[in-house]
């Protein structure tokens, strides 16, 4: 049975995330026919403008689920084969033996072995994943840089491989999803952002979701504060930022209500068929950008708590923005949470992020939202 929502408990949990140090947090939780929306804190630390639960927000890698849905739709239409080599479609971008060995599925589930391009595109992040060896300088240098996706892909493809094609654990890499964007354009003749807008966002009836072409977020939104592990103090607002550096991998702007609607339709078989959804839910171990091994499917990953039901969804970050959306396998419980501060943990003597009260407050909110008290 789905536990009924307790608005007072949820309001208190959101308030605790704010008190722990996040300027602003907002969420929507659904349990059966019940819907709760709440927010705490401010959208602008300078003016004190309050944050509200209907605001648009950069949702980072949750974009990958939208891109994966667009690809699976083309698989259903017979234009893409899931286990075909990417070299069949994009021989110039992934040439030679790797193009023959890496399949579309391996791009979707991050088992391609292709490296992340970001430390090449952003030179101050070259030491990543050695966080202590990075600086946030590149964030300012590239605030208005218009990147070309094929140039970013080349950075990833020509970097040393992080694994063999199909090997596990895979390694999470945005290079995979930029390639899927180029694949969509190749088989549909339409730029990926336009295709995803028409066939995923509009088909799902999402009225406040877009892949923006401009650096500014349209509509009501929060400022987005990036700390970069305490190296930006006080945290800096990056709400105005050209998102061509991630495109179909992480550029989406949405609302918590739209995210819940999208994942509800997806798990109900209304955006891809049941066979495609089953493929999306076949998981492999993947090393996340945080260095943890997670289970990852095709643009989806499960979240389990001991003795609790399985939830499916995705998390995402952009500079200053974080979001997490999850839906129970039966569709009867959902949550989407957004925060306007990122990388709040400072680093310890070994260069690892130190625990922060925000981590525990968010964990409490997520558990309450997904499972009840």
CSV table of C-alpha atoms in Angstrom, one decimal:
chain,number,residue,atom,x,y,z
A,1,UNK,CA,0.0,0.0,0.0
A,2,UNK,CA,1.1,3.5,-0.7
A,3,UNK,CA,1.4,5.5,2.5
A,4,UNK,CA,-0.6,8.7,2.2
A,5,UNK,CA,1.4,11.9,2.0
A,6,UNK,CA,1.8,13.9,5.2
A,7,UNK,CA,2.1,17.6,4.0
A,8,UNK,CA,3.4,18.7,7.4
A,9,UNK,CA,6.2,16.2,7.4
A,10,UNK,CA,7.2,17.0,3.8
A,11,UNK,CA,7.1,20.8,4.5
A,12,UNK,CA,9.4,20.2,7.5
A,13,UNK,CA,11.8,18.0,5.5
A,14,UNK,CA,12.1,20.6,2.7
A,15,UNK,CA,12.6,23.4,5.3
A,16,UNK,CA,15.4,21.2,6.9
A,17,UNK,CA,17.2,21.0,3.5
A,18,UNK,CA,17.1,24.8,3.4
A,19,UNK,CA,18.3,25.2,7.0
A,20,UNK,CA,21.2,22.7,6.3
A,21,UNK,CA,22.6,25.2,3.8
A,22,UNK,CA,20.8,25.2,0.5
A,23,UNK,CA,19.5,28.6,-0.5
A,24,UNK,CA,16.4,27.2,-2.1
A,25,UNK,CA,14.7,23.8,-2.6
A,26,UNK,CA,11.4,22.8,-4.1
A,27,UNK,CA,9.7,19.5,-4.8
A,28,UNK,CA,6.6,17.7,-6.0
A,29,UNK,CA,5.5,14.3,-4.5
A,30,UNK,CA,2.7,12.1,-5.8
A,31,UNK,CA,1.1,9.2,-4.1
A,32,UNK,CA,-1.8,7.7,-6.0
A,33,UNK,CA,-4.2,10.7,-6.5
A,34,UNK,CA,-2.5,12.8,-3.8
A,35,UNK,CA,-0.1,15.6,-5.0
A,36,UNK,CA,2.0,17.7,-2.6
A,37,UNK,CA,4.2,20.6,-3.8
A,38,UNK,CA,6.4,22.6,-1.5
A,39,UNK,CA,9.4,24.9,-1.4
A,40,UNK,CA,11.7,26.5,1.2
A,41,UNK,CA,14.3,29.3,1.0
A,42,UNK,CA,15.1,31.8,-1.6
A,43,UNK,CA,15.6,32.0,-5.4
A,44,UNK,CA,18.0,35.0,-5.0
A,45,UNK,CA,20.2,35.4,-2.0
A,46,UNK,CA,20.7,39.1,-2.7
A,47,UNK,CA,17.1,40.1,-2.9
A,48,UNK,CA,15.5,37.5,-0.8
A,49,UNK,CA,13.0,36.6,-3.6
A,50,UNK,CA,11.3,33.4,-2.4
A,51,UNK,CA,11.7,30.2,-4.3
A,52,UNK,CA,8.4,28.5,-5.5
A,53,UNK,CA,7.5,25.0,-6.5
A,54,UNK,CA,6.5,25.9,-10.0
A,55,UNK,CA,9.9,27.4,-11.1
A,56,UNK,CA,11.8,26.2,-14.1
A,57,UNK,CA,15.1,24.7,-13.4
A,58,UNK,CA,18.1,23.2,-15.1
A,59,UNK,CA,17.8,19.5,-14.4
A,60,UNK,CA,21.2,18.3,-15.8
A,61,UNK,CA,21.5,14.6,-16.7
A,62,UNK,CA,17.8,13.9,-16.3
A,63,UNK,CA,18.1,15.1,-20.0
A,64,UNK,CA,19.6,11.7,-20.8
A,65,UNK,CA,16.3,9.9,-20.1
A,66,UNK,CA,14.6,12.2,-22.7
A,67,UNK,CA,17.4,11.5,-25.2
A,68,UNK,CA,17.2,7.8,-24.6
A,69,UNK,CA,13.4,7.8,-25.1
A,70,UNK,CA,13.9,9.6,-28.5
A,71,UNK,CA,16.4,6.9,-29.5
A,72,UNK,CA,14.2,4.0,-28.4
A,73,UNK,CA,11.3,5.6,-30.4
A,74,UNK,CA,13.6,5.4,-33.5
A,75,UNK,CA,14.4,1.8,-32.7
A,76,UNK,CA,10.7,1.0,-32.7
A,77,UNK,CA,10.4,2.8,-36.0
A,78,UNK,CA,13.1,0.6,-37.5
A,79,UNK,CA,15.6,3.5,-38.2
A,80,UNK,CA,18.1,2.5,-35.4
A,81,UNK,CA,19.2,-1.0,-34.3
A,82,UNK,CA,20.0,-1.1,-30.6
A,83,UNK,CA,22.8,-3.6,-31.1
A,84,UNK,CA,24.2,-2.2,-34.3
A,85,UNK,CA,27.7,-0.6,-34.3
A,86,UNK,CA,27.7,3.2,-34.0
A,87,UNK,CA,30.2,3.2,-36.9
A,88,UNK,CA,27.4,2.1,-39.2
A,89,UNK,CA,25.7,5.5,-38.6
A,90,UNK,CA,28.5,7.8,-37.6
A,91,UNK,CA,31.7,6.4,-39.2
A,92,UNK,CA,33.5,9.8,-39.1
A,93,UNK,CA,32.8,10.4,-35.4
A,94,UNK,CA,33.8,6.9,-34.1
A,95,UNK,CA,36.1,5.5,-36.8
A,96,UNK,CA,37.8,2.2,-37.2
A,97,UNK,CA,37.6,-0.7,-34.9
A,98,UNK,CA,36.0,1.2,-32.1
A,99,UNK,CA,33.2,2.3,-34.4
A,100,UNK,CA,32.7,-1.4,-35.2
A,101,UNK,CA,32.8,-2.5,-31.6
A,102,UNK,CA,30.7,0.2,-29.8
A,103,UNK,CA,27.0,-0.3,-30.2
A,104,UNK,CA,24.1,2.1,-29.8
A,105,UNK,CA,23.2,0.2,-26.6
A,106,UNK,CA,26.7,0.7,-25.2
A,107,UNK,CA,26.3,4.5,-25.6
A,108,UNK,CA,22.9,4.4,-23.9
A,109,UNK,CA,24.2,2.4,-20.9
A,110,UNK,CA,27.7,3.9,-20.6
A,111,UNK,CA,29.6,0.7,-21.4
A,112,UNK,CA,31.2,2.1,-24.6
A,113,UNK,CA,34.6,2.8,-22.9
A,114,UNK,CA,34.6,6.3,-24.3
A,115,UNK,CA,36.1,8.9,-22.0
A,116,UNK,CA,34.4,12.1,-20.7
A,117,UNK,CA,35.3,15.1,-22.8
A,118,UNK,CA,34.7,17.7,-20.1
A,119,UNK,CA,38.3,17.8,-18.6
A,120,UNK,CA,39.5,18.5,-22.1
A,121,UNK,CA,36.9,21.2,-22.9
A,122,UNK,CA,37.3,22.8,-19.5
A,123,UNK,CA,41.1,22.9,-18.9
A,124,UNK,CA,40.9,23.9,-15.3
A,125,UNK,CA,39.1,20.5,-14.7
A,126,UNK,CA,41.9,18.5,-16.4
A,127,UNK,CA,42.8,16.7,-13.1
A,128,UNK,CA,39.3,15.3,-12.8
A,129,UNK,CA,38.5,13.0,-11.0
A,130,UNK,CA,41.2,14.4,-8.7
A,131,UNK,CA,39.0,17.1,-7.4
A,132,UNK,CA,41.7,18.8,-5.3
A,133,UNK,CA,43.7,19.3,-8.5
A,134,UNK,CA,40.8,21.2,-10.3
A,135,UNK,CA,39.8,24.8,-10.1
A,136,UNK,CA,36.5,26.4,-11.2
A,137,UNK,CA,38.2,29.0,-13.6
A,138,UNK,CA,36.9,27.3,-16.7
A,139,UNK,CA,33.3,27.8,-15.6
A,140,UNK,CA,33.8,31.6,-15.9
A,141,UNK,CA,35.9,31.2,-19.1
A,142,UNK,CA,33.1,29.3,-20.9
A,143,UNK,CA,30.0,30.9,-19.6
A,144,UNK,CA,29.1,32.1,-23.1
A,145,UNK,CA,31.2,29.7,-25.2
A,146,UNK,CA,29.2,28.1,-28.0
A,147,UNK,CA,30.6,24.6,-28.3
A,148,UNK,CA,30.2,22.4,-31.4
A,149,UNK,CA,29.0,18.9,-30.4
A,150,UNK,CA,31.3,17.1,-32.9
A,151,UNK,CA,34.3,18.9,-31.5
A,152,UNK,CA,33.4,17.8,-28.0
A,153,UNK,CA,32.8,14.2,-29.2
A,154,UNK,CA,36.3,14.2,-30.8
A,155,UNK,CA,37.8,15.3,-27.4
A,156,UNK,CA,36.2,12.2,-25.8
A,157,UNK,CA,36.9,9.8,-28.6
A,158,UNK,CA,40.6,10.8,-28.8
A,159,UNK,CA,41.1,10.7,-25.1
A,160,UNK,CA,42.5,7.4,-23.6
A,161,UNK,CA,39.7,4.9,-23.4
A,162,UNK,CA,38.3,4.2,-19.9
A,163,UNK,CA,37.3,0.6,-20.7
A,164,UNK,CA,36.7,-1.8,-23.6
A,165,UNK,CA,33.4,-1.7,-25.5
A,166,UNK,CA,30.8,-3.7,-23.6
A,167,UNK,CA,33.0,-4.2,-20.6
A,168,UNK,CA,31.7,-3.7,-17.1
A,169,UNK,CA,31.7,-1.8,-15.0
A,170,UNK,CA,31.1,0.9,-17.5
A,171,UNK,CA,32.1,4.5,-16.9
A,172,UNK,CA,29.6,7.3,-17.0
A,173,UNK,CA,30.5,9.7,-19.9
A,174,UNK,CA,28.6,12.6,-21.5
A,175,UNK,CA,30.5,11.7,-24.7
A,176,UNK,CA,28.0,8.8,-25.1
A,177,UNK,CA,25.0,11.0,-25.1
A,178,UNK,CA,26.4,13.7,-27.4
A,179,UNK,CA,26.9,10.8,-29.9
A,180,UNK,CA,23.3,9.8,-29.4
A,181,UNK,CA,22.3,13.4,-30.3
A,182,UNK,CA,24.3,13.2,-33.5
A,183,UNK,CA,22.8,9.7,-34.2
A,184,UNK,CA,19.3,11.2,-33.9
A,185,UNK,CA,20.1,13.9,-36.3
A,186,UNK,CA,21.6,11.4,-38.8
A,187,UNK,CA,18.6,9.1,-38.9
A,188,UNK,CA,15.9,11.8,-38.7
A,189,UNK,CA,17.4,14.7,-40.6
A,190,UNK,CA,16.4,17.0,-37.7
A,191,UNK,CA,18.7,18.5,-35.0
A,192,UNK,CA,18.5,16.5,-31.8
A,193,UNK,CA,17.1,19.3,-29.7
A,194,UNK,CA,14.3,19.9,-32.3
A,195,UNK,CA,13.6,16.2,-32.6
A,196,UNK,CA,13.4,15.6,-28.9
A,197,UNK,CA,11.2,18.7,-28.4
A,198,UNK,CA,8.7,17.5,-31.0
A,199,UNK,CA,8.7,13.7,-30.3
A,200,UNK,CA,9.3,13.6,-26.5
A,201,UNK,CA,8.6,16.9,-24.8
A,202,UNK,CA,5.5,17.9,-26.8
A,203,UNK,CA,4.3,14.3,-27.1
A,204,UNK,CA,4.3,14.1,-23.3
A,205,UNK,CA,2.4,17.4,-23.0
A,206,UNK,CA,5.2,19.1,-21.0
A,207,UNK,CA,4.4,22.8,-21.2
A,208,UNK,CA,7.4,24.1,-19.1
A,209,UNK,CA,10.2,21.9,-20.4
A,210,UNK,CA,12.7,22.8,-23.1
A,211,UNK,CA,16.2,22.3,-24.5
A,212,UNK,CA,17.1,26.0,-24.6
A,213,UNK,CA,19.2,27.6,-27.3
A,214,UNK,CA,19.9,30.7,-25.3
A,215,UNK,CA,22.0,31.0,-22.1
A,216,UNK,CA,19.1,32.5,-20.2
A,217,UNK,CA,16.3,30.4,-18.6
A,218,UNK,CA,12.9,31.6,-19.8
A,219,UNK,CA,10.0,32.0,-17.3
A,220,UNK,CA,10.2,32.0,-13.5
A,221,UNK,CA,13.4,30.5,-12.2
A,222,UNK,CA,15.9,30.7,-9.5
A,223,UNK,CA,19.5,31.8,-9.5
A,224,UNK,CA,21.8,28.9,-9.5
A,225,UNK,CA,24.7,28.9,-7.0
A,226,UNK,CA,27.9,26.9,-7.6
A,227,UNK,CA,30.4,26.3,-4.8
A,228,UNK,CA,32.8,23.8,-6.6
A,229,UNK,CA,33.8,22.1,-3.4
A,230,UNK,CA,34.2,25.3,-1.4
A,231,UNK,CA,36.6,26.9,-4.0
A,232,UNK,CA,33.9,29.5,-4.9
A,233,UNK,CA,33.1,31.3,-1.7
A,234,UNK,CA,30.6,32.7,-1.5
A,235,UNK,CA,28.9,30.5,-4.2
A,236,UNK,CA,28.5,32.2,-7.6
A,237,UNK,CA,25.4,32.5,-9.7
A,238,UNK,CA,25.6,30.5,-13.0
A,239,UNK,CA,21.9,30.7,-14.0
A,240,UNK,CA,23.0,32.4,-17.2
A,241,UNK,CA,25.1,29.9,-19.0
A,242,UNK,CA,25.4,28.5,-22.6
A,243,UNK,CA,24.5,24.9,-22.2
A,244,UNK,CA,26.0,23.7,-25.6
A,245,UNK,CA,28.7,22.1,-23.5
A,246,UNK,CA,26.3,19.3,-22.7
A,247,UNK,CA,23.4,19.6,-25.2
A,248,UNK,CA,21.4,16.3,-25.3
A,249,UNK,CA,23.3,15.0,-22.4
A,250,UNK,CA,22.3,17.5,-19.7
A,251,UNK,CA,20.9,20.9,-21.0
A,252,UNK,CA,17.2,20.4,-20.3
A,253,UNK,CA,15.2,23.0,-18.4
A,254,UNK,CA,12.0,21.6,-16.7
A,255,UNK,CA,9.8,21.8,-13.6
A,256,UNK,CA,9.2,19.2,-10.9
A,257,UNK,CA,5.6,18.8,-12.1
A,258,UNK,CA,6.7,18.2,-15.7
A,259,UNK,CA,9.4,15.7,-14.6
A,260,UNK,CA,6.8,13.7,-12.6
A,261,UNK,CA,4.4,13.8,-15.6
A,262,UNK,CA,7.1,12.6,-18.0
A,263,UNK,CA,8.3,9.7,-15.9
A,264,UNK,CA,4.7,8.7,-15.1
A,265,UNK,CA,4.0,8.4,-18.9
A,266,UNK,CA,7.2,6.6,-19.5
A,267,UNK,CA,6.6,3.9,-17.0
A,268,UNK,CA,3.1,3.5,-18.2
A,269,UNK,CA,4.3,2.6,-21.7
A,270,UNK,CA,2.9,5.8,-23.3
A,271,UNK,CA,6.2,7.2,-24.7
A,272,UNK,CA,7.9,4.0,-25.7
A,273,UNK,CA,6.3,0.5,-25.8
A,274,UNK,CA,6.6,-2.1,-23.1
A,275,UNK,CA,9.4,-3.9,-24.9
A,276,UNK,CA,11.5,-0.8,-25.2
A,277,UNK,CA,10.8,0.1,-21.5
A,278,UNK,CA,12.0,-3.4,-20.6
A,279,UNK,CA,15.3,-2.7,-22.5
A,280,UNK,CA,15.6,0.6,-20.7
A,281,UNK,CA,15.3,-1.2,-17.4
A,282,UNK,CA,18.0,-3.8,-18.1
A,283,UNK,CA,21.0,-2.6,-16.1
A,284,UNK,CA,24.8,-3.0,-15.9
A,285,UNK,CA,27.2,-1.8,-13.3
A,286,UNK,CA,28.5,1.7,-14.1
A,287,UNK,CA,31.0,3.9,-12.3
A,288,UNK,CA,29.3,7.2,-11.7
A,289,UNK,CA,31.0,10.7,-11.9
A,290,UNK,CA,31.1,10.5,-8.1
A,291,UNK,CA,33.2,7.3,-8.4
A,292,UNK,CA,30.4,5.0,-7.1
A,293,UNK,CA,29.3,1.9,-8.8
A,294,UNK,CA,25.6,2.2,-9.7
A,295,UNK,CA,23.2,0.1,-11.7
A,296,UNK,CA,22.4,1.8,-15.0
A,297,UNK,CA,20.0,0.9,-17.8
A,298,UNK,CA,19.3,2.8,-21.0
A,299,UNK,CA,19.0,6.4,-19.7
A,300,UNK,CA,17.4,5.1,-16.5
A,301,UNK,CA,18.7,3.8,-13.2
A,302,UNK,CA,17.1,2.1,-10.2
A,303,UNK,CA,17.2,3.3,-6.7
A,304,UNK,CA,16.6,0.7,-4.0
A,305,UNK,CA,16.3,1.0,-0.2
A,306,UNK,CA,16.7,-2.2,1.9
A,307,UNK,CA,13.3,-3.9,2.1
A,308,UNK,CA,11.7,-1.2,0.0
A,309,UNK,CA,10.2,-1.0,-3.5
A,310,UNK,CA,12.3,-0.3,-6.6
A,311,UNK,CA,12.2,3.2,-8.0
A,312,UNK,CA,13.3,4.2,-11.4
A,313,UNK,CA,14.6,7.7,-12.5
A,314,UNK,CA,17.6,9.8,-12.9
A,315,UNK,CA,19.6,12.6,-11.1
A,316,UNK,CA,21.2,15.6,-12.7
A,317,UNK,CA,23.4,18.6,-12.0
A,318,UNK,CA,24.4,21.6,-14.0
A,319,UNK,CA,26.5,24.5,-12.7
A,320,UNK,CA,24.6,25.6,-9.6
A,321,UNK,CA,21.6,23.4,-10.2
A,322,UNK,CA,20.7,19.9,-9.0
A,323,UNK,CA,17.6,17.7,-9.4
A,324,UNK,CA,16.5,14.1,-8.7
A,325,UNK,CA,13.4,12.4,-10.0
A,326,UNK,CA,12.2,8.9,-9.1
A,327,UNK,CA,9.0,6.9,-9.7
A,328,UNK,CA,8.0,3.6,-8.1
A,329,UNK,CA,7.9,0.7,-10.5
A,330,UNK,CA,4.1,0.5,-10.3
A,331,UNK,CA,3.8,4.3,-10.9
A,332,UNK,CA,2.0,4.9,-7.7
A,333,UNK,CA,4.5,7.0,-6.0
A,334,UNK,CA,6.8,9.7,-7.4
A,335,UNK,CA,9.1,12.5,-6.4
A,336,UNK,CA,11.0,15.3,-8.1
A,337,UNK,CA,13.3,17.5,-6.0
A,338,UNK,CA,15.3,20.5,-7.2
A,339,UNK,CA,18.0,22.6,-5.4
A,340,UNK,CA,19.8,25.8,-6.4
A,341,UNK,CA,23.2,25.0,-4.9
A,342,UNK,CA,25.8,22.4,-6.1
A,343,UNK,CA,29.0,20.9,-4.9
A,344,UNK,CA,28.6,22.2,-1.4
A,345,UNK,CA,31.0,19.7,0.2
A,346,UNK,CA,34.5,20.9,0.9
A,347,UNK,CA,37.4,18.5,0.4
A,348,UNK,CA,39.2,16.6,3.2
A,349,UNK,CA,43.0,16.1,3.4
A,350,UNK,CA,42.8,13.2,0.9
A,351,UNK,CA,40.8,15.3,-1.6
A,352,UNK,CA,37.5,13.5,-1.0
A,353,UNK,CA,34.3,15.5,-0.4
A,354,UNK,CA,33.6,15.8,3.4
A,355,UNK,CA,30.1,14.9,4.7
A,356,UNK,CA,27.8,17.9,5.0
A,357,UNK,CA,24.4,18.4,6.8
A,358,UNK,CA,22.8,19.0,3.4
A,359,UNK,CA,23.5,15.4,2.4
A,360,UNK,CA,21.6,14.0,5.4
A,361,UNK,CA,18.8,16.5,5.0
A,362,UNK,CA,18.3,15.6,1.3
A,363,UNK,CA,18.5,11.8,2.1
A,364,UNK,CA,15.7,12.3,4.7
A,365,UNK,CA,13.6,14.2,2.2
A,366,UNK,CA,14.1,11.6,-0.5
A,367,UNK,CA,13.2,8.8,1.8
A,368,UNK,CA,10.1,10.5,3.2
A,369,UNK,CA,9.0,11.4,-0.4
A,370,UNK,CA,9.4,7.9,-1.7
A,371,UNK,CA,8.4,5.8,1.2
A,372,UNK,CA,6.5,7.9,3.7
A,373,UNK,CA,7.5,8.3,7.3
